Each structure stands twice: as C-alpha cells, then as structure tokens.
Amino acid sequence: MSDSYFPPRVFPSDAMDPTTSVMLTDLYQLTMLQAYHQEGMTDTAVFDLYVRRLPKQREFLLACGLEQALIYLENLHFTPEERDWLQDTGRFTRDFTNSLADFRFTGDVHALPEGTVCFPDEPILRVTAPLPEAQLVESRLINLINFQTMIASKAARMVLMRSHHDLVDFGFRRAHGAEASVMAARAAYVAGFEATATVLAGAKLGIPIAGTMAHSYILAHDSEEEAFERFAHAFPDNVVLLIDTWDTVEAAKKVVALAPRLRADGIEVQAVRLDSGDLLDLSKRVRAILDDGGLEEVRIMASGDLDEYEMSRLIVHGAPIDTFGIGTHLVTSDDTPYLSAVYKLQEYAGRPRRKRAANKSTWPGRKQVWRQYGPDGVMLRDILGLEDEVMEGTPLLSCVMRGGKRLPRMSGLDMARSHAKKELARLPPELESLHSDSAYEVVYSDALKALAEQADRETEESDAAGEASDAGCPG
C-alpha cells in the first residue's frame, strides 16, 4: 500500500471515457497483471461471477447486465495515453506497459440469459481465458452485472405486484451518476417496466420514454387553468396534467371544466398525475370527479417516493390508479442497495481451485445449472453441478462469446425483456410474496462436492510439500 500521489494529466476529450476505458478498474488488477507478466503465467483460467447469498428482502434475483459486459470485453484495449500514464506513475515497468499495446480479451464467456431468475452460488457469468485477461476484467464485470441485477431484481418485485398497472421509471435525478441512471432504466425495462423518463435511455437503448410536467410549470403561469390549457395545446397528443400543486381535488374539477373546450379543438386529456398527499384517498376522490364529469377514459398516474410495498398497499385497498411512476426507491434499491456479487477463480492450468475462507468458500471447476420444473411449468429446484455431468432439467448457462467475439443473437434488450417475462411467470407463488421467508431449493451434485474435496487435498499436499522444502533450506 502506498500514499504516493501522482497528479492527474489533461487528456484529449475522448480519452479515458469512464464507460469504456480499461482504466475503470481497481489498482490491484493492474499490479497482478504485471506480476503475471513477469512470471509468464498465461495458462487458461476459469472465473465465475455469482452472488454469495440473497439479501433478506429478496427471494430471488433477476440476472441483468450481460449485454454491457460483452460489449466491454469485446472492446477491451489500452490506448497510448493510458499506457503512457501507467508508465509515468512509476509503478510499472516499461516492458509491461509496452506489452499492453496488444492486450485484448480473447476468451470465452458462458452466461445465464439476461432476465433469468437466479440464486446464490449459481454462475451468472463464467469467463474462460488466459489468466491475465480473465483477471483484469473482474472489477468492471462485477460493476456492470451487480448493479443491473440489483435494480432488475428490485423492479421485478414491483412488476409482480402491479396487476394491470403500467410502470414507469422516474429515477434519473436520484440515481448515483450518469451511467447508473441509464443502466437503471435498462434494468427496469428488462424486468417489465413499460417506459422511462430518462431521455438518454430512450435515445441510446430504444426504451419508450414517458413524462409529464413539473410543479414549476404550473407555478410559472398565473393559474392552473392557464397552465393546463397551454400545455394541452403544446402537446395535444399527450395531455398528462399534474394536479397536486395546490389543491388536488379542485384541480381535478378544473380538468373536468377544461375538457370540453379542449375536445372542441380536437384534444383529449389522457391522464392526470398525483405526486403527493394520501394517494389512496386522493385517487378515489379524483376518480369520482373525473367519472362524474364524463372523463371515465382519463387515467390516473401516481408518483412520489413509491416502492413495491406502497404499491401493494394501494392496490390491495382499491386505489383507482392506472400507472405508477417509480423513482428513488427503484434506482437506489434502497432496501437492498448492494449485492454480494463476487468473481472467483475456479480453475487454473487445468487444476480445480477453491477458496476455503470462513463464510466465503467457493465451488471449484466449470459448472452448469440445471433447472427442473413441475408439471404445471413452475420452477421446482435447481441443480448446481459440473459442466460435463448429465442431469435432468434445463441447462441454463450457454456460450455467448467465443474467442473474444460475441455470438450472434445471444444478448439484447428485447430478448432479455421477453425472457424475464417468461421467467417471472414460472416463479413459485411463495417467491412472489413481498414477505416470504421461503427458500428455493438449490442442490449441489455429488461430483461437484467430490471436486471440492479433491481441490482441498491438492492444496493441503502442496502446502505440506512447501513446508517440507522450507524446512530443508539452510538457515
């Protein structure tokens, strides 16, 4: 560890983009890379990325982020500016930094399809590549997979609660940074949300965008009536009016009074939005006002610090809400703001490798997950075993990248969204509950257990041989 300081350098505007630069990593990935370079350690390594345990508030996880992970791997390289900066820090040898000019990811990746329901110890992604390549990508892969899986898993709970309701991501302003806001919108869409208010997610990813107006728009006008009417004429095909700036009930009455004038101009009010107050009471009162005024087709949208628990309460008590806008609690996954995602070496140079630390032990080898279903098509149990075993059930891991190149049609937003919908439809009912303490069964194969024992024996034998060698050295 060092407290040395190296001043930042001014790079070209397109250099070291945090979303694409290989320098978005932990320092120890680079120090290990130089050590491997000096030792000539380039044999094939196998790493698994998985989650150690479920948080208390989750009965399952929804794997997400694979597409961004594959894009990262496929484009991995060191720019001349990055190599020069590493050299100038004084931490790395010239021979090592020069070698990075040709550094690329050339390995294979097996993964769960995005949108797959998964559980602890099950590889979300497996990397097989020369050790330096497989090692360097650890931090960024965890960063990408951990975050989107965390958000998708949160969003899935809301999707399961919603009944006929539409869900829109409103979380951009509360997300932890630019990339997080776009990736949260993506993860929520994979899980089943209909749209996002984050414009860049629409532009870059093709996610439908939705939005209304802010209270400032109302306050900038001399009256609510004026604000409503001018907005309707500005956006005649998407009239969604925010009605809780002052008095929500009175504003609903103003919408009813305005509607005939707008209709005469060929404009229909699509929806009203509630963003504060007692949403259960206000939605019922507003619905009655709209219906009495002949606006039965006008929908009610609700937002304002909602999460799956409040959604469930509102739905159970009959709130006539059609669309929920979810922000803060979604994009921060506030009840579970992290996952115990890890990336562990399971095989090197043809030998199984296994960490045995307390509460952090690993399962060695190249693995597969088989999922078994009941007669009704509902998930029954998973089996975690070795890749070359033959098991009953559907194998979940498949090759998505070979030789550093993505295989066609193995990832993508629409595919992930469709798959997630099917996966959530096959969940056991007990896992759909917000308050379930049921555990899904994951069985470990005998062959996997035997390989773990073999890895332990080999480690003990190597340690014993090393101690004997040390004992024979002159003092």
XYZ file of C-alpha atoms in Angstrom:
475
model
C 0.000 0.000 0.000
C 1.271 3.464 -0.849
C 0.217 7.014 -0.100
C 2.094 8.396 -3.105
C 0.302 10.997 -5.179
C 0.567 11.284 -8.930
C -1.028 14.434 -10.386
C -3.788 13.962 -12.949
C -3.000 14.644 -16.568
C -5.065 16.533 -19.097
C -6.178 14.034 -21.721
C -7.983 14.563 -25.027
C -11.718 14.957 -24.508
C -12.437 11.466 -25.826
C -9.771 9.702 -23.756
C -10.453 7.747 -20.572
C -14.218 7.753 -21.022
C -15.360 6.132 -17.745
C -17.905 3.977 -19.560
C -15.374 2.444 -21.971
C -11.857 2.875 -20.574
C -9.972 -0.178 -19.340
C -8.654 2.135 -16.607
C -12.022 1.916 -14.893
C -10.722 -0.830 -12.624
C -9.089 -1.432 -9.262
C -5.348 -0.855 -8.976
C -4.704 -4.389 -7.845
C -5.937 -5.743 -11.170
C -3.042 -3.919 -12.846
C -0.446 -4.859 -10.236
C -1.441 -8.517 -10.554
C -1.309 -8.144 -14.333
C 2.329 -7.023 -14.190
C 3.190 -9.834 -11.779
C 1.582 -12.407 -14.100
C 3.519 -10.851 -16.993
C 6.829 -11.198 -15.186
C 6.067 -14.767 -14.103
C 4.823 -15.825 -17.523
C 1.513 -17.016 -16.051
C -0.733 -17.198 -19.081
C -2.403 -20.596 -18.742
C -6.168 -20.842 -19.041
C -8.160 -19.607 -16.045
C -11.838 -20.063 -15.275
C -13.663 -17.457 -13.186
C -17.293 -17.458 -12.036
C -19.276 -14.303 -11.320
C -22.087 -15.060 -8.889
C -23.822 -13.817 -5.742
C -22.848 -15.412 -2.436
C -26.185 -15.005 -0.665
C -29.601 -13.449 -1.075
C -30.343 -10.265 0.865
C -33.071 -10.624 3.476
C -35.501 -8.662 1.299
C -35.058 -10.836 -1.796
C -36.407 -14.288 -2.548
C -34.660 -14.428 -5.937
C -32.512 -12.329 -8.262
C -33.022 -11.417 -11.904
C -29.759 -11.608 -13.853
C -29.096 -8.464 -15.849
C -26.246 -6.525 -17.464
C -24.860 -9.209 -19.786
C -25.052 -7.099 -22.941
C -22.936 -4.299 -21.453
C -20.467 -6.856 -20.078
C -19.968 -8.419 -23.510
C -19.556 -5.033 -25.184
C -16.908 -4.170 -22.596
C -14.999 -7.410 -23.188
C -15.174 -7.147 -26.958
C -13.732 -3.627 -26.958
C -11.128 -4.085 -24.234
C -7.802 -2.374 -25.031
C -5.264 0.091 -23.668
C -4.903 3.388 -25.519
C -1.460 5.005 -25.947
C -2.485 7.686 -23.426
C -3.421 5.069 -20.863
C -0.183 3.146 -21.319
C 1.837 6.355 -21.015
C 0.017 7.339 -17.837
C 0.677 3.952 -16.261
C 4.347 4.213 -17.160
C 4.620 7.727 -15.733
C 3.240 6.700 -12.343
C 6.485 4.896 -11.686
C 4.604 1.811 -10.519
C 5.014 -0.268 -13.659
C 7.904 -1.427 -15.806
C 8.410 -0.264 -19.376
C 8.401 -3.869 -20.576
C 4.975 -4.397 -19.006
C 3.342 -1.197 -20.260
C 4.688 -1.848 -23.770
C 3.108 -5.291 -23.692
C -0.298 -3.721 -23.129
C -0.358 -2.325 -26.666
C -1.599 -5.692 -27.940
C -3.695 -6.628 -24.923
C -7.178 -7.849 -25.877
C -9.775 -10.194 -24.433
C -9.600 -13.442 -26.412
C -11.555 -15.752 -24.151
C -14.951 -17.437 -23.963
C -17.946 -16.440 -21.878
C -20.814 -18.632 -20.737
C -23.731 -16.909 -19.070
C -27.318 -17.066 -17.942
C -29.574 -15.323 -20.458
C -30.417 -11.834 -19.238
C -33.697 -11.887 -17.370
C -33.072 -15.327 -15.846
C -34.200 -15.878 -12.260
C -31.159 -16.998 -10.277
C -29.970 -17.845 -6.793
C -26.778 -17.855 -4.670
C -23.697 -19.752 -5.941
C -25.157 -20.045 -9.445
C -22.788 -18.521 -12.004
C -24.409 -15.558 -13.694
C -21.385 -15.441 -15.945
C -18.310 -17.651 -16.460
C -15.107 -16.389 -18.055
C -12.562 -18.785 -19.589
C -9.432 -17.060 -20.849
C -5.675 -16.700 -20.348
C -5.164 -15.735 -16.723
C -4.157 -12.079 -17.277
C -7.215 -11.421 -19.453
C -9.617 -13.195 -17.138
C -8.172 -11.404 -14.102
C -8.142 -7.844 -15.424
C -11.854 -7.750 -16.237
C -13.046 -8.713 -12.746
C -13.834 -5.283 -11.315
C -15.736 -3.900 -14.282
C -17.728 -7.093 -14.816
C -18.846 -7.085 -11.192
C -19.646 -3.381 -11.519
C -21.860 -3.955 -14.559
C -23.582 -7.182 -13.531
C -24.005 -6.356 -9.848
C -25.742 -3.021 -10.438
C -28.156 -4.051 -13.161
C -29.008 -7.320 -11.415
C -29.686 -5.379 -8.215
C -32.037 -2.931 -9.971
C -33.741 -5.576 -12.114
C -34.398 -7.677 -9.011
C -35.980 -4.677 -7.271
C -38.026 -3.823 -10.351
C -39.214 -7.430 -10.679
C -40.878 -7.199 -7.267
C -42.863 -4.202 -8.484
C -43.769 -5.983 -11.710
C -45.116 -8.920 -9.697
C -47.253 -6.573 -7.576
C -48.730 -4.464 -10.339
C -51.694 -6.489 -11.670
C -52.870 -4.461 -14.725
C -50.936 -1.319 -13.837
C -48.270 0.286 -16.018
C -44.877 1.117 -14.500
C -42.584 3.983 -15.493
C -39.034 4.625 -14.268
C -38.823 8.151 -12.797
C -35.454 7.678 -11.102
C -32.889 9.666 -13.099
C -32.452 12.554 -10.677
C -31.897 10.216 -7.718
C -29.564 7.780 -9.493
C -25.927 7.662 -8.414
C -24.428 9.130 -11.558
C -24.969 9.314 -15.289
C -24.284 5.696 -16.237
C -26.321 4.434 -13.286
C -29.399 6.352 -14.436
C -29.324 4.829 -17.925
C -28.474 1.329 -16.705
C -31.230 1.505 -14.067
C -33.731 2.414 -16.777
C -32.488 -0.541 -18.808
C -32.669 -2.999 -15.912
C -36.190 -1.875 -15.000
C -37.286 -2.276 -18.620
C -35.832 -5.778 -18.755
C -37.791 -6.645 -15.614
C -41.050 -5.441 -17.161
C -41.434 -1.674 -16.769
C -43.178 -0.040 -19.721
C -41.146 3.152 -20.037
C -38.619 5.554 -18.537
C -38.445 9.314 -18.116
C -34.677 9.229 -18.775
C -34.356 10.589 -22.299
C -30.862 9.218 -22.960
C -32.101 5.694 -22.207
C -34.630 6.187 -24.979
C -32.076 7.599 -27.400
C -29.315 5.054 -26.760
C -31.285 1.920 -25.931
C -34.670 2.372 -27.586
C -36.639 2.217 -24.335
C -40.021 4.000 -24.611
C -39.950 7.373 -22.859
C -42.760 8.920 -20.842
C -43.167 12.097 -18.832
C -45.489 14.880 -17.846
C -44.637 18.270 -16.326
C -43.167 19.624 -13.104
C -44.787 21.812 -10.472
C -42.593 24.652 -11.702
C -44.524 24.663 -14.974
C -47.754 25.267 -13.080
C -46.161 27.904 -10.851
C -44.732 29.742 -13.858
C -48.283 30.510 -15.013
C -50.835 32.786 -13.402
C -53.308 29.959 -12.824
C -53.663 26.194 -13.039
C -56.290 26.565 -15.725
C -53.923 28.564 -17.896
C -51.078 26.086 -17.356
C -53.286 23.087 -18.165
C -54.709 24.638 -21.320
C -51.376 25.848 -22.701
C -49.683 22.527 -22.042
C -52.535 20.689 -23.763
C -52.136 22.846 -26.867
C -48.345 22.376 -26.779
C -48.687 18.582 -26.597
C -52.135 17.760 -27.964
C -51.348 14.053 -28.393
C -50.015 13.532 -24.875
C -52.007 15.571 -22.384
C -50.994 14.416 -18.911
C -51.696 17.064 -16.290
C -50.085 17.364 -12.862
C -52.907 18.276 -10.491
C -51.437 18.426 -6.977
C -49.599 21.767 -6.987
C -52.161 23.381 -4.698
C -55.493 21.610 -4.130
C -55.713 18.248 -5.867
C -59.488 17.909 -5.688
C -60.094 21.430 -7.015
C -57.564 20.838 -9.789
C -59.445 17.706 -10.849
C -62.593 19.813 -11.146
C -60.687 22.276 -13.327
C -59.665 19.441 -15.636
C -63.323 18.442 -15.982
C -64.277 22.049 -16.812
C -61.434 22.375 -19.324
C -62.039 19.087 -21.134
C -64.981 20.225 -23.319
C -63.029 23.248 -24.587
C -60.066 21.044 -25.441
C -62.306 18.492 -27.109
C -63.705 21.219 -29.333
C -60.153 21.743 -30.562
C -59.690 18.018 -31.126
C -57.624 17.489 -27.953
C -58.315 14.794 -25.375
C -56.924 14.634 -21.843
C -55.106 11.316 -21.494
C -54.274 11.311 -17.787
C -53.805 13.256 -14.581
C -50.905 12.765 -12.216
C -50.824 12.726 -8.427
C -47.425 13.260 -6.833
C -48.121 13.894 -3.144
C -50.600 13.508 -0.312
C -52.685 10.490 0.605
C -52.658 8.728 -2.744
C -55.308 6.211 -1.714
C -57.845 8.848 -0.685
C -56.974 11.342 -3.414
C -57.044 8.796 -6.229
C -60.548 7.708 -5.204
C -61.807 11.269 -4.943
C -60.231 12.293 -8.243
C -61.595 9.191 -9.980
C -65.106 10.071 -8.810
C -64.767 13.654 -10.042
C -63.474 12.574 -13.433
C -66.179 9.929 -13.857
C -68.956 12.305 -12.829
C -67.606 14.765 -15.383
C -67.732 12.255 -18.201
C -63.986 11.617 -18.223
C -64.072 7.900 -17.469
C -61.321 7.300 -20.024
C -58.844 9.651 -18.327
C -56.228 7.630 -16.491
C -54.682 8.367 -13.113
C -50.931 8.271 -12.697
C -49.312 8.272 -9.244
C -45.745 9.040 -8.221
C -43.903 10.316 -5.159
C -41.500 8.023 -3.252
C -43.340 4.851 -4.184
C -41.949 1.351 -3.778
C -43.360 -2.171 -4.053
C -44.740 -2.094 -0.509
C -46.689 1.127 -1.027
C -47.820 -0.081 -4.448
C -49.122 -3.268 -2.873
C -50.970 -1.335 -0.174
C -52.613 0.956 -2.712
C -53.648 -1.916 -4.970
C -54.994 -4.042 -2.124
C -57.122 -1.133 -0.895
C -58.560 -0.477 -4.331
C -56.808 2.741 -5.327
C -58.031 3.518 -8.885
C -54.507 4.183 -10.135
C -53.553 3.099 -13.641
C -49.847 3.948 -13.798
C -47.135 4.130 -11.155
C -44.068 6.326 -11.625
C -41.260 4.842 -9.511
C -38.069 6.781 -8.815
C -35.900 6.928 -5.715
C -36.640 3.511 -4.261
C -36.093 1.819 -7.631
C -32.815 3.334 -8.830
C -31.164 3.143 -5.396
C -32.689 -0.237 -4.495
C -32.964 1.374 -1.093
C -33.897 -1.710 0.932
C -31.037 -3.687 -0.644
C -28.510 -1.180 -2.036
C -25.889 -3.803 -2.837
C -25.461 -7.480 -3.658
C -22.689 -9.803 -2.523
C -21.544 -10.338 -6.118
C -18.079 -11.878 -6.451
C -15.772 -13.120 -9.217
C -13.725 -16.121 -8.156
C -11.047 -18.304 -9.736
C -12.385 -21.871 -10.045
C -9.760 -23.466 -12.270
C -6.227 -22.629 -13.445
C -3.921 -24.583 -15.739
C -6.347 -27.499 -15.717
C -6.490 -27.819 -11.922
C -9.505 -27.009 -9.727
C -9.045 -24.002 -7.448
C -11.081 -23.375 -4.336
C -11.155 -20.677 -1.689
C -11.854 -22.079 1.768
C -12.102 -18.947 3.931
C -14.882 -18.994 6.525
C -18.253 -17.991 5.039
C -16.555 -17.330 1.700
C -15.688 -20.779 0.404
C -16.154 -21.443 -3.300
C -17.172 -24.350 -5.530
C -14.393 -25.224 -7.997
C -14.489 -26.241 -11.633
C -16.532 -25.422 -14.718
C -20.141 -25.617 -13.686
C -23.624 -25.779 -15.120
C -27.019 -25.027 -13.602
C -29.950 -27.293 -14.418
C -33.472 -26.089 -13.649
C -36.284 -28.522 -13.038
C -39.967 -27.636 -13.417
C -43.132 -29.133 -12.024
C -45.994 -30.491 -14.170
C -47.516 -27.001 -14.147
C -44.365 -25.444 -15.596
C -43.476 -23.741 -12.322
C -39.843 -23.767 -11.155
C -39.231 -26.681 -8.807
C -35.488 -26.811 -7.985
C -32.031 -26.098 -9.408
C -29.021 -28.393 -9.545
C -25.527 -26.928 -9.494
C -23.037 -29.392 -10.910
C -20.052 -29.809 -13.207
C -20.382 -28.824 -16.829
C -19.808 -32.326 -18.215
C -22.390 -34.012 -15.973
C -25.706 -35.268 -17.309
C -28.657 -34.080 -15.232
C -32.402 -33.903 -15.512
C -33.616 -30.419 -16.223
C -32.918 -27.486 -18.498
C -29.292 -26.264 -18.600
C -29.212 -22.505 -18.035
C -25.654 -21.478 -18.913
C -24.780 -21.162 -22.592
C -21.848 -19.802 -24.593
C -22.379 -16.147 -25.503
C -18.811 -15.172 -26.502
C -16.122 -17.228 -28.183
C -12.572 -16.091 -28.867
C -13.374 -12.603 -27.618
C -16.267 -12.115 -30.066
C -19.938 -12.026 -29.181
C -22.020 -14.779 -30.706
C -24.973 -13.525 -32.751
C -28.354 -13.148 -31.096
C -27.083 -14.156 -27.662
C -27.936 -10.885 -25.909
C -30.061 -7.809 -26.437
C -32.707 -5.706 -24.734
C -35.827 -7.131 -26.362
C -34.642 -10.706 -25.909
C -33.853 -10.063 -22.244
C -37.223 -8.417 -21.608
C -39.142 -11.266 -23.238
C -37.143 -13.856 -21.318
C -37.688 -12.089 -17.992
C -41.439 -12.076 -18.568
C -41.419 -15.840 -19.074
C -39.174 -16.377 -16.061
C -41.365 -14.361 -13.687
C -44.424 -16.250 -14.918
C -42.769 -19.518 -13.796
C -41.880 -18.407 -10.276
C -43.251 -20.493 -7.416
C -46.068 -18.493 -5.783
C -44.241 -18.351 -2.460
C -41.357 -16.457 -4.075
C -43.687 -13.764 -5.415
C -44.677 -12.530 -1.963
C -43.036 -9.399 -0.547
C -42.918 -11.016 2.878
C -41.968 -14.587 2.048
C -39.378 -16.468 4.078
C -39.425 -19.452 1.740
C -36.145 -20.665 0.248
C -35.900 -22.086 -3.241
C -34.069 -25.407 -3.356
C -30.613 -25.469 -4.945
C -28.978 -28.928 -4.911
C -25.221 -29.445 -5.255
C -24.189 -32.524 -7.249
C -22.022 -35.289 -5.779
C -19.429 -34.743 -8.483
C -19.133 -31.075 -7.548
C -18.696 -31.968 -3.895
C -16.048 -34.528 -4.834
C -14.147 -31.958 -6.895
C -14.169 -29.576 -3.925
C -12.668 -32.327 -1.762
C -10.059 -33.003 -4.433
C -9.116 -29.333 -4.576
C -8.758 -29.275 -0.787
C -6.488 -32.334 -0.838
C -4.306 -30.870 -3.570
C -3.976 -27.614 -1.656
C -3.028 -29.433 1.540
C -0.485 -31.565 -0.306
C 1.056 -28.512 -1.956
C 1.242 -26.714 1.378
C 2.857 -29.735 3.009
C 5.415 -30.031 0.199
C 6.211 -26.352 0.515
C 6.719 -26.605 4.254
C 8.993 -29.615 3.816
C 11.036 -27.725 1.230
C 11.349 -24.714 3.527
C 12.437 -26.946 6.407
C 15.279 -28.315 4.290
C 16.695 -24.901 3.452
C 19.818 -23.745 5.354
C 19.116 -21.133 7.972
